[in-house]
Amino acid sequence: MQDIGVEILELPAAPGKLPGFIIQPILPSEIGAELRLREDIKLLIRASSNINRLFGITVRPGEIDVKYPMSGADTLPEVGFGIGFSFTPSTPAIIFGSPNSVRLQLKGATVSLDLRFTVGEPEIILKAALDELALVIAASDGFLATLLGSGEKKLDFSLGIEWSNKNGIKFTGGGGFEIATHPHLQLGPVTIEDLLIRLLGKVSPVPGISLEVGANIKGELGPLKATVQNIGITLTASFQGGNAGPFGLNVGFKPPSGVGLAIDAGGFKGGGFLSLDYEKGEYIGALELEFKELFSLKAVGIINTKMPDGSSGFSLLILITAEFTPIQLGFGFTLNGVGGLLGLNRTVNVDVLRAGVKTNAIKHILFPENVVANINQIISDLKAIFPPQEGRFLIGPMAEIGWASFIKVQLGIILEIPVPRFIILGVIKAFLPTEDEALLKIQVNFLGVLDFENKYISFDASLYDSRLLVFTLTGDMAFRLSWGDNSVFILSVGGFHPAFQEAPADLRNMTRLGISLLSGENPRITIQCYFAVTSNTVQFGARAELYAEACGFNVYGYLGFDALFQFSPFYFIITFDAGFALRKGSSVICGIAVRGSLSGPTPWDVKGDASITILFFEISIGFHVTWGDPPGSADKPKEDLIERLKAEIAENSNWKAELPANSSMHVTLKKITLTEDKADRLIVHPFGELSFSERLVPLGIKIDKFGSKVPKDVDKFTIKPSGSDVNAVTLKEQFAPEQFFSISDSEKLSRPSFESMESGFKIKGNSAVVMPIGVTKSVDYEISYLRKKKFSIVFAGIYKLAKGLFQRSMRASAVFQSSMSKQRNKVSAINAEPVKVVQPEYAIANMSDLKLHGVDLQVGSYAEANAKLQELVAQDPALKKKIQIVGTHELNRN
């Protein structure tokens, strides 16, 4: 039960009033009591309300005010009272029958009356429910035991009825039971293997029962074997007026839920099945057929007549593969099989497919094995990888190619339409010396995605079920390249440096490239390594571990290192650790460990510590040595960026002429042929826009370096069109910050690989020039007739057309009906605002309250924000510990 009390809230000063406080009551929303009338019967009394916090007392100096309701006039109080009886016997009560035979039993029952008072007519609710009402059929004699099998069969119901003077009557609950017998009845070539009887009850929308009788039938006709699952009849009775007086009776055919076929004759061997689910609107088929080991055909099909949300629709997925005696292609290559995938109203879930590279689910797409035996897993994977989606289509040719006798490549290419996306998936297998007696077995599953719409390329590969002799081989490989707004370049084999935070979410759990030199978990020796390249860093590392356990104790040893390299300018840091210990579980009894780091070359720096642990005592010795020239002592080569930028301005490829996005070409212009001395000229359409964008160096921001060099004379550059009346906007490109700014090692690991910074400008049309939309003018028509006999034109007079009639007539004209007309493209004033993707921005904010520190301190990239931060700190060093860079979404706008 809730506590009863009061809540006091501070009330800020309103205009013309002093501060005060509000007193609000805290009341329970429901209270109740139970009175046990008998061991199994209880009387329940309860009361409920929502008056909690509906009123309050406002107290100010010299003023007391009671306000109701607190949250506005739309909050209305509601009070309810209820009384009920519950019947809960300790053991199910038998209504009729005996405990060990057929009986009807009840686990409990409730009856209640509720009254609810609110504004308007009060509501009266009557409820009655039977809990766990069950018809139990027990095998009390040999005949029933033979028919029903051992144990009891139950028909469960949880029936309830509710009446309200506002909502009327409604039913709740339902139930059913089923029994299966195994008669094995032989009827000539047909055998009835199983007989399934189901009795289902329903209470909504019309109360009734349904009796289903289905049979599993097996038949043999020469070399052909067939199985039909659950075919039979259905009898439905509804408790309302119908064809049987007060009842409605319907008898219908119950279609089979599955059909299976098998054949073994004439060199053909195989089988298939068809699964039918009418309620879900899903039909699944599979076929596997082999002919004298010359070729094998496999097919899987899924048809859906209902979409995942239950709406009507249609989607189809077909997978067909054929493997045959290898066909020689030359140079040792052979064609071992072909296949294809077709999807109508289906799409590709790339994330699930990428996970399938590790779990080998990709094998269920490329030339699946044992289709009939593995059909459940195959269908599950296909439905997860290729879900239904309206308006998407898939086409995927496949091939299996071999080389010599120890390499096989299974390759598939999936094209998704209309989305411009290519997916390449495959499996590479290598066996030495042969597949049957392989000392080296390697299987590499891989997936490549080329997505033009989202502007990215990805490649994933994973070792699966691979070994050298008896030693297990593991490892993942990944490649990411994005040329969109958030440019990314990542190549990794085995993962990343432990401190690297920029890895995409799907790459943060990559498996190290490794080998287990002992089979099993105890003892074990594992060796792992990784290598990664990003736009800012090169990372690699390795680790070896030894573990052995006996008599409750274990020995554990390790040796590893992680390295981070930077080449412009050259810099590196390597961390290492090693240790060996005798442990009880994870508690060290005695051991030795050493760890440290080496960085350089300007200056060289080595630091670390070594420790010895014995029971509860630990002795540790640290060391730190630095030598060599300090950072920046050596003169760096300089780059004349002014001359480089002049060359960029003269480069035609950096200039572009194009039409505005909202303009259409209403005429076709003749191609302009330039003379040889003017062939490099750029032609701009009168309605067009002229843009310049370079990728040499970011503009409008101070840079510290240019790769491994430093800027000569000037470190901040601006390129803008001349003329005060030129309407120009800024253009941006993606730049790698590490190439232009001095950033720390931690920033290299955490900052984005590319950031959007100023690269040029676009000259647009003058916004002051407004073209007229239309002209209202009186129109006079001259009417003349062509005489047939003399072929002469006879003037008939002038017809004056009213302005209003002319404007109405224009609606049928070709100009008005054109897809480019203003009338056809105007946006309604009641239309919702279009969805926009907001690019991330950064700002300089106060550390104390996260409010913007000043005006013009919001920029589009972290690098620009950092430059503004450095300028502010240079002007006032006291700001260093008072301001910070945050995303604009983190700003305090209050």
Short mmCIF file of C-alpha atoms in Angstrom, two decimals, residues 330-514:
data_model
loop_
_atom_site.label_atom_id
_atom_site.label_comp_id
_atom_site.label_asym_id
_atom_site.label_seq_id
_atom_site.Cartn_x
_atom_site.Cartn_y
_atom_site.Cartn_z
CA GLY A 330 41.47 -24.26 -68.47
CA PHE A 331 44.61 -23.45 -66.43
CA GLY A 332 43.50 -25.99 -63.84
CA PHE A 333 40.18 -24.31 -63.09
CA THR A 334 36.92 -26.24 -63.09
CA LEU A 335 33.23 -25.31 -62.90
CA ASN A 336 31.67 -27.53 -60.23
CA GLY A 337 28.22 -26.00 -59.90
CA VAL A 338 25.87 -23.14 -60.70
CA GLY A 339 22.85 -21.67 -58.97
CA GLY A 340 20.78 -18.61 -58.38
CA LEU A 341 18.56 -16.70 -55.99
CA LEU A 342 15.42 -14.75 -56.83
CA GLY A 343 13.47 -12.57 -54.43
CA LEU A 344 10.25 -10.67 -55.11
CA ASN A 345 9.27 -8.11 -52.47
CA ARG A 346 12.32 -9.20 -50.46
CA THR A 347 15.31 -7.26 -49.18
CA VAL A 348 18.69 -8.11 -47.63
CA ASN A 349 19.39 -7.60 -43.94
CA VAL A 350 23.12 -6.90 -44.23
CA ASP A 351 23.71 -6.97 -40.46
CA VAL A 352 22.27 -10.49 -40.15
CA LEU A 353 24.19 -11.61 -43.24
CA ARG A 354 27.39 -10.15 -41.79
CA ALA A 355 26.80 -12.10 -38.57
CA GLY A 356 26.24 -15.19 -40.74
CA VAL A 357 29.81 -14.94 -41.97
CA LYS A 358 30.97 -15.89 -38.47
CA THR A 359 28.25 -18.46 -37.73
CA ASN A 360 28.50 -20.12 -41.17
CA ALA A 361 24.86 -19.27 -41.92
CA ILE A 362 26.21 -17.99 -45.24
CA LYS A 363 26.61 -21.66 -46.20
CA HIS A 364 22.82 -22.00 -46.21
CA ILE A 365 22.71 -19.57 -49.16
CA LEU A 366 25.67 -20.81 -51.20
CA PHE A 367 25.11 -24.43 -52.23
CA PRO A 368 23.47 -25.70 -49.03
CA GLU A 369 24.15 -29.28 -47.95
CA ASN A 370 21.58 -31.87 -46.79
CA VAL A 371 18.66 -29.58 -47.52
CA VAL A 372 15.92 -31.88 -46.25
CA ALA A 373 17.80 -32.84 -43.07
CA ASN A 374 18.77 -29.23 -42.25
CA ILE A 375 15.63 -27.54 -43.58
CA ASN A 376 14.57 -25.96 -40.27
CA GLN A 377 17.88 -24.12 -39.83
CA ILE A 378 18.08 -23.24 -43.52
CA ILE A 379 14.58 -21.75 -43.57
CA SER A 380 15.22 -19.86 -40.32
CA ASP A 381 18.40 -18.30 -41.73
CA LEU A 382 16.85 -17.45 -45.10
CA LYS A 383 13.87 -15.70 -43.48
CA ALA A 384 16.17 -13.69 -41.18
CA ILE A 385 18.60 -12.69 -43.97
CA PHE A 386 15.97 -11.97 -46.66
CA PRO A 387 12.90 -10.51 -44.87
CA PRO A 388 9.83 -9.40 -46.86
CA GLN A 389 9.74 -5.76 -47.93
CA GLU A 390 7.38 -4.22 -50.44
CA GLY A 391 8.96 -2.91 -53.63
CA ARG A 392 12.38 -4.60 -53.31
CA PHE A 393 13.68 -7.29 -55.68
CA LEU A 394 16.74 -9.55 -55.53
CA ILE A 395 18.68 -11.29 -58.29
CA GLY A 396 21.67 -13.46 -57.35
CA PRO A 397 23.66 -15.73 -59.69
CA MET A 398 26.02 -18.25 -58.03
CA ALA A 399 28.89 -20.50 -59.09
CA GLU A 400 31.28 -23.01 -57.55
CA ILE A 401 34.79 -23.01 -59.02
CA GLY A 402 37.65 -25.35 -58.18
CA TRP A 403 41.37 -25.25 -58.79
CA ALA A 404 43.53 -28.38 -58.81
CA SER A 405 42.11 -30.76 -56.20
CA PHE A 406 42.51 -28.74 -53.03
CA ILE A 407 40.84 -25.32 -53.55
CA LYS A 408 37.13 -24.61 -53.93
CA VAL A 409 35.47 -21.23 -54.20
CA GLN A 410 31.70 -20.75 -53.87
CA LEU A 411 30.70 -17.28 -55.02
CA GLY A 412 27.42 -15.41 -55.24
CA ILE A 413 26.56 -11.88 -56.39
CA ILE A 414 23.25 -10.37 -55.22
CA LEU A 415 21.82 -7.27 -56.87
CA GLU A 416 19.05 -5.44 -55.04
CA ILE A 417 16.60 -3.40 -57.12
CA PRO A 418 15.69 -0.51 -57.11
CA VAL A 419 18.26 0.20 -54.37
CA PRO A 420 21.66 0.47 -56.10
CA ARG A 421 23.40 -2.12 -53.91
CA PHE A 422 25.67 -5.05 -54.81
CA ILE A 423 26.43 -7.83 -52.36
CA ILE A 424 29.22 -10.35 -52.97
CA LEU A 425 29.33 -13.38 -50.71
CA GLY A 426 31.44 -16.47 -50.86
CA VAL A 427 33.26 -19.34 -49.22
CA ILE A 428 36.87 -20.32 -49.95
CA LYS A 429 38.03 -23.79 -48.94
CA ALA A 430 41.58 -25.12 -49.11
CA PHE A 431 42.77 -28.64 -48.23
CA LEU A 432 46.30 -30.00 -48.18
CA PRO A 433 47.14 -32.53 -49.38
CA THR A 434 43.54 -33.75 -50.04
CA GLU A 435 40.09 -33.06 -48.64
CA ASP A 436 39.76 -36.54 -47.11
CA GLU A 437 43.22 -36.50 -45.49
CA ALA A 438 43.73 -32.81 -44.85
CA LEU A 439 46.69 -31.76 -42.72
CA LEU A 440 45.77 -28.14 -43.42
CA LYS A 441 42.09 -27.19 -43.65
CA ILE A 442 41.10 -23.58 -44.20
CA GLN A 443 37.59 -22.22 -44.75
CA VAL A 444 37.17 -18.48 -45.22
CA ASN A 445 33.65 -17.03 -45.34
CA PHE A 446 33.48 -13.53 -46.79
CA LEU A 447 30.95 -10.81 -47.57
CA GLY A 448 31.37 -7.64 -49.59
CA VAL A 449 28.82 -4.82 -49.86
CA LEU A 450 28.91 -1.97 -52.37
CA ASP A 451 26.15 0.49 -51.45
CA PHE A 452 25.90 3.52 -53.77
CA GLU A 453 22.90 4.98 -51.96
CA ASN A 454 24.67 5.17 -48.58
CA LYS A 455 28.11 5.67 -50.17
CA TYR A 456 30.11 2.92 -48.54
CA ILE A 457 32.04 -0.24 -49.29
CA SER A 458 32.52 -2.98 -46.72
CA PHE A 459 34.25 -6.34 -46.72
CA ASP A 460 34.16 -8.95 -43.95
CA ALA A 461 35.87 -12.31 -43.75
CA SER A 462 36.12 -14.94 -41.04
CA LEU A 463 37.92 -18.25 -40.57
CA TYR A 464 35.48 -21.06 -39.82
CA ASP A 465 36.24 -24.68 -38.87
CA SER A 466 39.90 -24.23 -39.87
CA ARG A 467 42.90 -26.08 -38.49
CA LEU A 468 46.55 -26.92 -38.98
CA LEU A 469 46.99 -30.58 -38.05
CA VAL A 470 44.94 -30.64 -34.82
CA PHE A 471 45.51 -26.95 -34.00
CA THR A 472 42.51 -24.62 -34.39
CA LEU A 473 42.88 -21.46 -36.51
CA THR A 474 40.71 -18.39 -35.84
CA GLY A 475 40.51 -14.83 -37.08
CA ASP A 476 38.39 -12.07 -38.62
CA MET A 477 39.16 -9.49 -41.27
CA ALA A 478 37.23 -6.29 -42.06
CA PHE A 479 37.46 -3.35 -44.45
CA ARG A 480 35.34 -0.18 -44.39
CA LEU A 481 35.42 2.72 -46.85
CA SER A 482 32.82 5.49 -46.77
CA TRP A 483 32.90 8.53 -49.02
CA GLY A 484 29.72 10.19 -47.73
CA ASP A 485 29.33 12.94 -45.15
CA ASN A 486 31.05 10.78 -42.50
CA SER A 487 34.06 9.51 -44.39
CA VAL A 488 35.77 6.44 -42.93
CA PHE A 489 38.74 4.30 -43.91
CA ILE A 490 39.46 1.18 -41.83
CA LEU A 491 41.36 -2.02 -42.61
CA SER A 492 41.76 -4.60 -39.86
CA VAL A 493 42.93 -8.17 -39.59
CA GLY A 494 42.19 -9.55 -36.14
CA GLY A 495 40.88 -6.38 -34.48
CA PHE A 496 42.29 -3.11 -33.16
CA HIS A 497 44.54 -1.56 -30.56
CA PRO A 498 42.81 -1.88 -27.13
CA ALA A 499 42.56 1.91 -26.78
CA PHE A 500 41.04 2.49 -30.24
CA GLN A 501 37.51 3.92 -29.74
CA GLU A 502 36.54 4.82 -33.30
CA ALA A 503 35.80 1.29 -34.54
CA PRO A 504 32.19 0.85 -35.80
CA ALA A 505 29.89 -1.05 -33.45
CA ASP A 506 29.90 -4.17 -35.65
CA LEU A 507 33.72 -4.37 -35.53
CA ARG A 508 34.30 -4.00 -31.80
CA ASN A 509 34.26 -7.76 -31.12
CA MET A 510 36.50 -9.00 -33.90
CA THR A 511 38.28 -12.30 -33.27
CA ARG A 512 42.06 -12.09 -33.15
CA LEU A 513 44.04 -13.96 -35.78
CA GLY A 514 45.25 -16.89 -33.70
#
